[in-house]
Amino acid sequence: MSKADMKARHELSLSAALLLVGGAIYVLFRPLTLLMFRVADHLGLTPAIEAARKLTDGCHLPHFVTDSLPAGLWAAAYVLLIDCLLKRQPTKQKICAASIIPLMGATSEVLQSANLLPGTFDWADLLCYLLPLGAYIYIESRKQKNDRKQQSL
């Protein structure tokens, strides 16, 4: 297996792990009044969810971890997935594709702050949506700059 294939597998594994950890936090620690739990009930998943939540009885995580971090983990998972899928595409195309989900999340927060979308605006949520994208743009820009430098030598 080539080094590029190993890196792609690593990125896909990390993306999946971030998605699963964010999902686990949500399922285990968020209030059962959320719409997703009604959907889960209709799918017959309530017994499994309740059993999993029993394992975390008495475990209290900070508000940031339960309410904001999952969105950041999901945004980071998406950015990594896009990077992996579009590896050979130009940097601008990768950044545009990677921006979709984080910017949708950030937009929803801004709309919540203006009472144009139901929900509660939270600066931590906004940061969690934008931080993975900002880090990705920075890393890709540095790579592009280094590539140009190498070509000029």
Short mmCIF file of N, CA and C in Angstrom, two decimals:
data_model
loop_
_atom_site.label_atom_id
_atom_site.label_comp_id
_atom_site.label_asym_id
_atom_site.label_seq_id
_atom_site.Cartn_x
_atom_site.Cartn_y
_atom_site.Cartn_z
N MET A 1 0.84 -1.18 0.00
CA MET A 1 0.00 0.00 0.00
C MET A 1 0.89 1.25 0.00
N SER A 2 0.53 2.19 -0.87
CA SER A 2 1.34 3.40 -1.00
C SER A 2 1.14 4.32 0.21
N LYS A 3 2.06 5.25 0.33
CA LYS A 3 1.98 6.23 1.42
C LYS A 3 0.71 7.08 1.30
N ALA A 4 0.33 7.42 0.07
CA ALA A 4 -0.89 8.21 -0.16
C ALA A 4 -2.13 7.42 0.24
N ASP A 5 -2.14 6.12 -0.06
CA ASP A 5 -3.28 5.28 0.32
C ASP A 5 -3.38 5.16 1.84
N MET A 6 -2.25 5.03 2.50
CA MET A 6 -2.24 4.95 3.96
C MET A 6 -2.76 6.25 4.57
N LYS A 7 -2.34 7.37 4.00
CA LYS A 7 -2.80 8.66 4.51
C LYS A 7 -4.31 8.81 4.30
N ALA A 8 -4.81 8.36 3.15
CA ALA A 8 -6.25 8.43 2.87
C ALA A 8 -7.03 7.57 3.86
N ARG A 9 -6.54 6.37 4.14
CA ARG A 9 -7.19 5.50 5.11
C ARG A 9 -7.20 6.14 6.50
N HIS A 10 -6.08 6.76 6.85
CA HIS A 10 -5.98 7.43 8.14
C HIS A 10 -7.00 8.57 8.23
N GLU A 11 -7.10 9.38 7.17
CA GLU A 11 -8.05 10.48 7.16
C GLU A 11 -9.49 9.98 7.25
N LEU A 12 -9.80 8.92 6.50
CA LEU A 12 -11.16 8.35 6.55
C LEU A 12 -11.46 7.80 7.93
N SER A 13 -10.49 7.13 8.53
CA SER A 13 -10.69 6.58 9.89
C SER A 13 -10.89 7.69 10.90
N LEU A 14 -10.10 8.73 10.80
CA LEU A 14 -10.24 9.87 11.71
C LEU A 14 -11.58 10.57 11.52
N SER A 15 -11.99 10.71 10.27
CA SER A 15 -13.29 11.32 9.98
C SER A 15 -14.41 10.49 10.61
N ALA A 16 -14.36 9.19 10.43
CA ALA A 16 -15.38 8.31 11.01
C ALA A 16 -15.37 8.38 12.54
N ALA A 17 -14.17 8.42 13.13
CA ALA A 17 -14.06 8.48 14.58
C ALA A 17 -14.66 9.78 15.12
N LEU A 18 -14.38 10.90 14.45
CA LEU A 18 -14.94 12.19 14.88
C LEU A 18 -16.46 12.18 14.79
N LEU A 19 -16.98 11.60 13.72
CA LEU A 19 -18.42 11.50 13.53
C LEU A 19 -19.05 10.65 14.64
N LEU A 20 -18.43 9.52 14.94
CA LEU A 20 -18.95 8.62 15.97
C LEU A 20 -18.87 9.23 17.37
N VAL A 21 -17.77 9.88 17.69
CA VAL A 21 -17.63 10.49 19.02
C VAL A 21 -18.67 11.61 19.19
N GLY A 22 -18.83 12.44 18.16
CA GLY A 22 -19.85 13.49 18.23
C GLY A 22 -21.24 12.90 18.40
N GLY A 23 -21.52 11.83 17.68
CA GLY A 23 -22.81 11.16 17.80
C GLY A 23 -23.02 10.54 19.16
N ALA A 24 -21.97 9.93 19.69
CA ALA A 24 -22.06 9.31 21.02
C ALA A 24 -22.34 10.35 22.09
N ILE A 25 -21.66 11.48 22.02
CA ILE A 25 -21.91 12.56 23.00
C ILE A 25 -23.38 12.98 22.91
N TYR A 26 -23.86 13.15 21.70
CA TYR A 26 -25.23 13.59 21.50
C TYR A 26 -26.22 12.58 22.07
N VAL A 27 -26.06 11.32 21.71
CA VAL A 27 -27.00 10.28 22.14
C VAL A 27 -26.94 10.06 23.65
N LEU A 28 -25.76 10.11 24.21
CA LEU A 28 -25.59 9.78 25.62
C LEU A 28 -25.89 10.93 26.58
N PHE A 29 -25.73 12.17 26.13
CA PHE A 29 -25.79 13.27 27.09
C PHE A 29 -26.77 14.39 26.77
N ARG A 30 -27.36 14.37 25.58
CA ARG A 30 -28.31 15.43 25.25
C ARG A 30 -29.70 15.09 25.81
N PRO A 31 -30.55 16.11 26.02
CA PRO A 31 -31.89 15.84 26.57
C PRO A 31 -32.72 14.96 25.64
N LEU A 32 -33.51 14.09 26.25
CA LEU A 32 -34.35 13.18 25.48
C LEU A 32 -35.51 13.88 24.79
N THR A 33 -35.67 15.17 25.04
CA THR A 33 -36.76 15.93 24.41
C THR A 33 -36.42 16.36 22.98
N LEU A 34 -35.20 16.16 22.55
CA LEU A 34 -34.82 16.55 21.19
C LEU A 34 -35.56 15.72 20.15
N LEU A 35 -35.82 16.31 19.02
CA LEU A 35 -36.54 15.66 17.93
C LEU A 35 -35.90 14.33 17.53
N MET A 36 -34.59 14.27 17.52
CA MET A 36 -33.92 13.03 17.09
C MET A 36 -34.32 11.83 17.93
N PHE A 37 -34.65 12.06 19.20
CA PHE A 37 -35.03 10.94 20.06
C PHE A 37 -36.46 10.46 19.75
N ARG A 38 -37.30 11.37 19.27
CA ARG A 38 -38.63 10.94 18.82
C ARG A 38 -38.51 10.08 17.56
N VAL A 39 -37.62 10.49 16.67
CA VAL A 39 -37.37 9.71 15.45
C VAL A 39 -36.80 8.34 15.84
N ALA A 40 -35.84 8.34 16.75
CA ALA A 40 -35.24 7.08 17.20
C ALA A 40 -36.31 6.17 17.81
N ASP A 41 -37.25 6.76 18.53
CA ASP A 41 -38.32 5.97 19.13
C ASP A 41 -39.18 5.31 18.05
N HIS A 42 -39.50 6.06 17.02
CA HIS A 42 -40.29 5.51 15.91
C HIS A 42 -39.54 4.39 15.20
N LEU A 43 -38.22 4.44 15.24
CA LEU A 43 -37.40 3.39 14.62
C LEU A 43 -37.15 2.22 15.56
N GLY A 44 -37.69 2.31 16.79
CA GLY A 44 -37.51 1.23 17.76
C GLY A 44 -36.16 1.22 18.45
N LEU A 45 -35.49 2.35 18.46
CA LEU A 45 -34.14 2.43 19.04
C LEU A 45 -34.12 2.87 20.50
N THR A 46 -35.27 3.24 21.04
CA THR A 46 -35.30 3.76 22.41
C THR A 46 -34.71 2.80 23.44
N PRO A 47 -35.03 1.50 23.41
CA PRO A 47 -34.41 0.61 24.41
C PRO A 47 -32.88 0.60 24.35
N ALA A 48 -32.33 0.61 23.17
CA ALA A 48 -30.86 0.61 23.03
C ALA A 48 -30.27 1.94 23.54
N ILE A 49 -30.94 3.03 23.23
CA ILE A 49 -30.47 4.35 23.69
C ILE A 49 -30.54 4.43 25.20
N GLU A 50 -31.64 3.97 25.77
CA GLU A 50 -31.78 4.01 27.24
C GLU A 50 -30.73 3.14 27.91
N ALA A 51 -30.44 1.98 27.34
CA ALA A 51 -29.41 1.11 27.91
C ALA A 51 -28.04 1.78 27.86
N ALA A 52 -27.74 2.42 26.75
CA ALA A 52 -26.46 3.12 26.62
C ALA A 52 -26.38 4.30 27.58
N ARG A 53 -27.47 5.03 27.72
CA ARG A 53 -27.48 6.18 28.63
C ARG A 53 -27.34 5.76 30.09
N LYS A 54 -27.85 4.57 30.43
CA LYS A 54 -27.70 4.07 31.81
C LYS A 54 -26.23 3.91 32.18
N LEU A 55 -25.41 3.57 31.20
CA LEU A 55 -23.97 3.39 31.44
C LEU A 55 -23.30 4.70 31.83
N THR A 56 -23.91 5.81 31.46
CA THR A 56 -23.32 7.12 31.75
C THR A 56 -24.00 7.82 32.91
N ASP A 57 -24.90 7.12 33.61
CA ASP A 57 -25.55 7.71 34.78
C ASP A 57 -24.50 8.25 35.75
N GLY A 58 -24.71 9.46 36.22
CA GLY A 58 -23.78 10.06 37.17
C GLY A 58 -22.60 10.75 36.51
N CYS A 59 -22.46 10.60 35.22
CA CYS A 59 -21.36 11.25 34.49
C CYS A 59 -21.87 12.58 33.95
N HIS A 60 -21.27 13.66 34.40
CA HIS A 60 -21.70 14.98 33.97
C HIS A 60 -20.55 15.65 33.23
N LEU A 61 -20.81 16.01 31.99
CA LEU A 61 -19.80 16.67 31.16
C LEU A 61 -20.09 18.17 31.12
N PRO A 62 -19.07 18.98 30.88
CA PRO A 62 -19.29 20.43 30.77
C PRO A 62 -20.26 20.75 29.63
N HIS A 63 -20.98 21.85 29.79
CA HIS A 63 -21.94 22.32 28.80
C HIS A 63 -21.32 22.36 27.40
N PHE A 64 -20.11 22.88 27.28
CA PHE A 64 -19.45 22.98 25.98
C PHE A 64 -19.33 21.61 25.32
N VAL A 65 -18.98 20.60 26.08
CA VAL A 65 -18.78 19.25 25.53
C VAL A 65 -20.10 18.67 25.03
N THR A 66 -21.15 18.83 25.81
CA THR A 66 -22.42 18.22 25.42
C THR A 66 -23.17 19.03 24.37
N ASP A 67 -23.04 20.34 24.40
CA ASP A 67 -23.87 21.18 23.53
C ASP A 67 -23.16 21.71 22.28
N SER A 68 -21.87 21.93 22.32
CA SER A 68 -21.18 22.55 21.20
C SER A 68 -20.17 21.64 20.51
N LEU A 69 -19.44 20.88 21.28
CA LEU A 69 -18.38 20.05 20.71
C LEU A 69 -18.86 19.09 19.62
N PRO A 70 -20.01 18.43 19.78
CA PRO A 70 -20.43 17.51 18.70
C PRO A 70 -20.49 18.18 17.32
N ALA A 71 -20.99 19.40 17.26
CA ALA A 71 -21.06 20.10 15.97
C ALA A 71 -19.67 20.33 15.40
N GLY A 72 -18.72 20.69 16.27
CA GLY A 72 -17.35 20.88 15.82
C GLY A 72 -16.73 19.58 15.33
N LEU A 73 -17.02 18.49 16.03
CA LEU A 73 -16.49 17.19 15.61
C LEU A 73 -17.08 16.78 14.27
N TRP A 74 -18.38 17.02 14.10
CA TRP A 74 -19.03 16.69 12.82
C TRP A 74 -18.51 17.56 11.70
N ALA A 75 -18.29 18.84 11.96
CA ALA A 75 -17.74 19.74 10.93
C ALA A 75 -16.32 19.29 10.55
N ALA A 76 -15.52 18.92 11.54
CA ALA A 76 -14.15 18.45 11.27
C ALA A 76 -14.18 17.13 10.48
N ALA A 77 -15.12 16.25 10.83
CA ALA A 77 -15.25 14.98 10.10
C ALA A 77 -15.57 15.25 8.63
N TYR A 78 -16.47 16.17 8.39
CA TYR A 78 -16.84 16.52 7.01
C TYR A 78 -15.65 17.10 6.26
N VAL A 79 -14.93 18.03 6.87
CA VAL A 79 -13.78 18.66 6.22
C VAL A 79 -12.74 17.59 5.86
N LEU A 80 -12.46 16.69 6.78
CA LEU A 80 -11.49 15.61 6.49
C LEU A 80 -11.98 14.70 5.37
N LEU A 81 -13.26 14.38 5.39
CA LEU A 81 -13.81 13.52 4.33
C LEU A 81 -13.67 14.19 2.97
N ILE A 82 -14.03 15.45 2.89
CA ILE A 82 -13.91 16.19 1.62
C ILE A 82 -12.45 16.24 1.18
N ASP A 83 -11.54 16.49 2.10
CA ASP A 83 -10.12 16.52 1.75
C ASP A 83 -9.68 15.19 1.16
N CYS A 84 -10.13 14.12 1.76
CA CYS A 84 -9.78 12.79 1.29
C CYS A 84 -10.38 12.50 -0.09
N LEU A 85 -11.64 12.83 -0.26
CA LEU A 85 -12.32 12.54 -1.53
C LEU A 85 -11.84 13.41 -2.68
N LEU A 86 -11.41 14.62 -2.37
CA LEU A 86 -11.00 15.57 -3.42
C LEU A 86 -9.49 15.81 -3.42
N LYS A 87 -8.75 14.84 -2.93
CA LYS A 87 -7.30 14.98 -2.73
C LYS A 87 -6.58 15.58 -3.95
N ARG A 88 -6.93 15.15 -5.14
CA ARG A 88 -6.21 15.58 -6.34
C ARG A 88 -6.80 16.83 -7.00
N GLN A 89 -7.78 17.42 -6.40
CA GLN A 89 -8.41 18.62 -6.96
C GLN A 89 -7.63 19.87 -6.54
N PRO A 90 -7.79 20.95 -7.28
CA PRO A 90 -7.13 22.20 -6.89
C PRO A 90 -7.59 22.65 -5.50
N THR A 91 -6.70 23.35 -4.83
CA THR A 91 -6.96 23.81 -3.46
C THR A 91 -8.26 24.59 -3.35
N LYS A 92 -8.52 25.50 -4.28
CA LYS A 92 -9.73 26.32 -4.20
C LYS A 92 -10.98 25.46 -4.25
N GLN A 93 -10.98 24.43 -5.09
CA GLN A 93 -12.14 23.55 -5.18
C GLN A 93 -12.33 22.76 -3.88
N LYS A 94 -11.23 22.30 -3.31
CA LYS A 94 -11.32 21.56 -2.04
C LYS A 94 -11.87 22.45 -0.93
N ILE A 95 -11.37 23.67 -0.86
CA ILE A 95 -11.82 24.59 0.18
C ILE A 95 -13.29 24.94 -0.01
N CYS A 96 -13.72 25.16 -1.25
CA CYS A 96 -15.13 25.46 -1.50
C CYS A 96 -16.02 24.30 -1.05
N ALA A 97 -15.64 23.09 -1.40
CA ALA A 97 -16.44 21.92 -1.02
C ALA A 97 -16.41 21.72 0.50
N ALA A 98 -15.24 21.90 1.10
CA ALA A 98 -15.11 21.72 2.55
C ALA A 98 -15.88 22.78 3.33
N SER A 99 -16.17 23.89 2.70
CA SER A 99 -16.85 25.00 3.38
C SER A 99 -18.35 24.79 3.55
N ILE A 100 -18.94 23.91 2.76
CA ILE A 100 -20.41 23.81 2.71
C ILE A 100 -21.03 23.57 4.08
N ILE A 101 -20.68 22.47 4.74
CA ILE A 101 -21.32 22.13 6.03
C ILE A 101 -20.94 23.12 7.14
N PRO A 102 -19.64 23.44 7.30
CA PRO A 102 -19.32 24.41 8.37
C PRO A 102 -20.02 25.76 8.18
N LEU A 103 -20.11 26.24 6.95
CA LEU A 103 -20.76 27.53 6.72
C LEU A 103 -22.28 27.43 6.89
N MET A 104 -22.86 26.28 6.57
CA MET A 104 -24.29 26.10 6.84
C MET A 104 -24.56 26.16 8.34
N GLY A 105 -23.69 25.50 9.12
CA GLY A 105 -23.84 25.53 10.57
C GLY A 105 -23.67 26.93 11.13
N ALA A 106 -22.64 27.62 10.63
CA ALA A 106 -22.39 28.99 11.10
C ALA A 106 -23.54 29.91 10.71
N THR A 107 -24.06 29.72 9.51
CA THR A 107 -25.19 30.53 9.06
C THR A 107 -26.42 30.30 9.94
N SER A 108 -26.64 29.05 10.32
CA SER A 108 -27.79 28.76 11.19
C SER A 108 -27.62 29.46 12.53
N GLU A 109 -26.42 29.53 13.04
CA GLU A 109 -26.19 30.23 14.31
C GLU A 109 -26.46 31.72 14.16
N VAL A 110 -25.98 32.31 13.07
CA VAL A 110 -26.21 33.74 12.85
C VAL A 110 -27.70 34.02 12.70
N LEU A 111 -28.40 33.16 11.97
CA LEU A 111 -29.85 33.33 11.82
C LEU A 111 -30.58 33.17 13.15
N GLN A 112 -30.08 32.30 14.01
CA GLN A 112 -30.67 32.16 15.35
C GLN A 112 -30.47 33.44 16.14
N SER A 113 -29.31 34.07 15.98
CA SER A 113 -29.05 35.31 16.74
C SER A 113 -30.00 36.42 16.31
N ALA A 114 -30.46 36.37 15.07
CA ALA A 114 -31.39 37.38 14.57
C ALA A 114 -32.85 36.93 14.69
N ASN A 115 -33.07 35.81 15.38
CA ASN A 115 -34.41 35.24 15.55
C ASN A 115 -35.10 34.92 14.22
N LEU A 116 -34.30 34.59 13.22
CA LEU A 116 -34.85 34.21 11.92
C LEU A 116 -34.91 32.69 11.77
N LEU A 117 -34.36 31.99 12.75
CA LEU A 117 -34.35 30.52 12.76
C LEU A 117 -34.57 30.09 14.20
N PRO A 118 -35.41 29.10 14.44
CA PRO A 118 -35.61 28.65 15.81
C PRO A 118 -34.30 28.13 16.42
N GLY A 119 -34.14 28.35 17.68
CA GLY A 119 -32.95 27.89 18.37
C GLY A 119 -32.31 29.00 19.16
N THR A 120 -31.25 28.65 19.84
CA THR A 120 -30.54 29.61 20.69
C THR A 120 -29.14 29.84 20.15
N PHE A 121 -28.83 31.08 19.83
CA PHE A 121 -27.49 31.42 19.36
C PHE A 121 -26.47 31.12 20.44
N ASP A 122 -25.34 30.56 20.04
CA ASP A 122 -24.26 30.24 20.98
C ASP A 122 -22.93 30.50 20.29
N TRP A 123 -22.12 31.38 20.90
CA TRP A 123 -20.81 31.69 20.33
C TRP A 123 -19.94 30.43 20.22
N ALA A 124 -20.06 29.54 21.20
CA ALA A 124 -19.25 28.31 21.17
C ALA A 124 -19.65 27.44 19.98
N ASP A 125 -20.93 27.37 19.66
CA ASP A 125 -21.38 26.62 18.48
C ASP A 125 -20.78 27.23 17.22
N LEU A 126 -20.85 28.55 17.13
CA LEU A 126 -20.31 29.24 15.96
C LEU A 126 -18.82 28.94 15.80
N LEU A 127 -18.09 29.01 16.90
CA LEU A 127 -16.67 28.71 16.88
C LEU A 127 -16.41 27.26 16.46
N CYS A 128 -17.21 26.34 16.98
CA CYS A 128 -17.01 24.92 16.66
C CYS A 128 -17.30 24.62 15.19
N TYR A 129 -18.22 25.36 14.59
CA TYR A 129 -18.45 25.17 13.15
C TYR A 129 -17.30 25.72 12.32
N LEU A 130 -16.77 26.87 12.74
CA LEU A 130 -15.80 27.57 11.90
C LEU A 130 -14.34 27.16 12.14
N LEU A 131 -14.02 26.70 13.33
CA LEU A 131 -12.62 26.35 13.63
C LEU A 131 -12.05 25.26 12.72
N PRO A 132 -12.75 24.15 12.49
CA PRO A 132 -12.19 23.13 11.59
C PRO A 132 -11.96 23.67 10.17
N LEU A 133 -12.89 24.48 9.70
CA LEU A 133 -12.74 25.07 8.37
C LEU A 133 -11.57 26.04 8.33
N GLY A 134 -11.46 26.88 9.35
CA GLY A 134 -10.33 27.81 9.41
C GLY A 134 -9.00 27.10 9.45
N ALA A 135 -8.90 26.04 10.23
CA ALA A 135 -7.66 25.26 10.30
C ALA A 135 -7.36 24.63 8.94
N TYR A 136 -8.38 24.11 8.29
CA TYR A 136 -8.20 23.48 6.97
C TYR A 136 -7.71 24.49 5.94
N ILE A 137 -8.34 25.66 5.91
CA ILE A 137 -7.92 26.70 4.97
C ILE A 137 -6.47 27.10 5.22
N TYR A 138 -6.11 27.25 6.48
CA TYR A 138 -4.74 27.60 6.83
C TYR A 138 -3.76 26.53 6.36
N ILE A 139 -4.06 25.28 6.65
CA ILE A 139 -3.16 24.17 6.28
C ILE A 139 -3.04 24.06 4.76
N GLU A 140 -4.16 24.13 4.07
CA GLU A 140 -4.12 24.03 2.60
C GLU A 140 -3.38 25.21 1.98
N SER A 141 -3.55 26.40 2.53
CA SER A 141 -2.83 27.58 2.02
C SER A 141 -1.34 27.44 2.22
N ARG A 142 -0.94 26.92 3.39
CA ARG A 142 0.49 26.69 3.65
C ARG A 142 1.07 25.65 2.70
N LYS A 143 0.31 24.57 2.46
CA LYS A 143 0.76 23.55 1.51
C LYS A 143 0.96 24.14 0.12
N GLN A 144 -0.01 24.95 -0.30
CA GLN A 144 0.06 25.56 -1.62
C GLN A 144 1.26 26.50 -1.71
N LYS A 145 1.50 27.25 -0.66
CA LYS A 145 2.64 28.17 -0.63
C LYS A 145 3.95 27.38 -0.70
N ASN A 146 4.05 26.29 0.07
CA ASN A 146 5.25 25.45 0.05
C ASN A 146 5.45 24.80 -1.31
N ASP A 147 4.36 24.38 -1.95
CA ASP A 147 4.46 23.77 -3.28
C ASP A 147 5.00 24.78 -4.28
N ARG A 148 4.52 26.02 -4.23
CA ARG A 148 5.01 27.05 -5.13
C ARG A 148 6.48 27.35 -4.88
N LYS A 149 6.86 27.33 -3.62
CA LYS A 149 8.26 27.58 -3.26
C LYS A 149 9.15 26.47 -3.83
N GLN A 150 8.70 25.22 -3.71
CA GLN A 150 9.46 24.08 -4.24
C GLN A 150 9.59 24.15 -5.75
N GLN A 151 8.55 24.58 -6.43
CA GLN A 151 8.56 24.67 -7.88
C GLN A 151 9.51 25.74 -8.38
N SER A 152 9.68 26.79 -7.60
CA SER A 152 10.55 27.89 -8.03
C SER A 152 12.03 27.59 -7.79
N LEU A 153 12.33 26.53 -7.05
CA LEU A 153 13.74 26.17 -6.79
C LEU A 153 14.37 25.45 -7.94
#
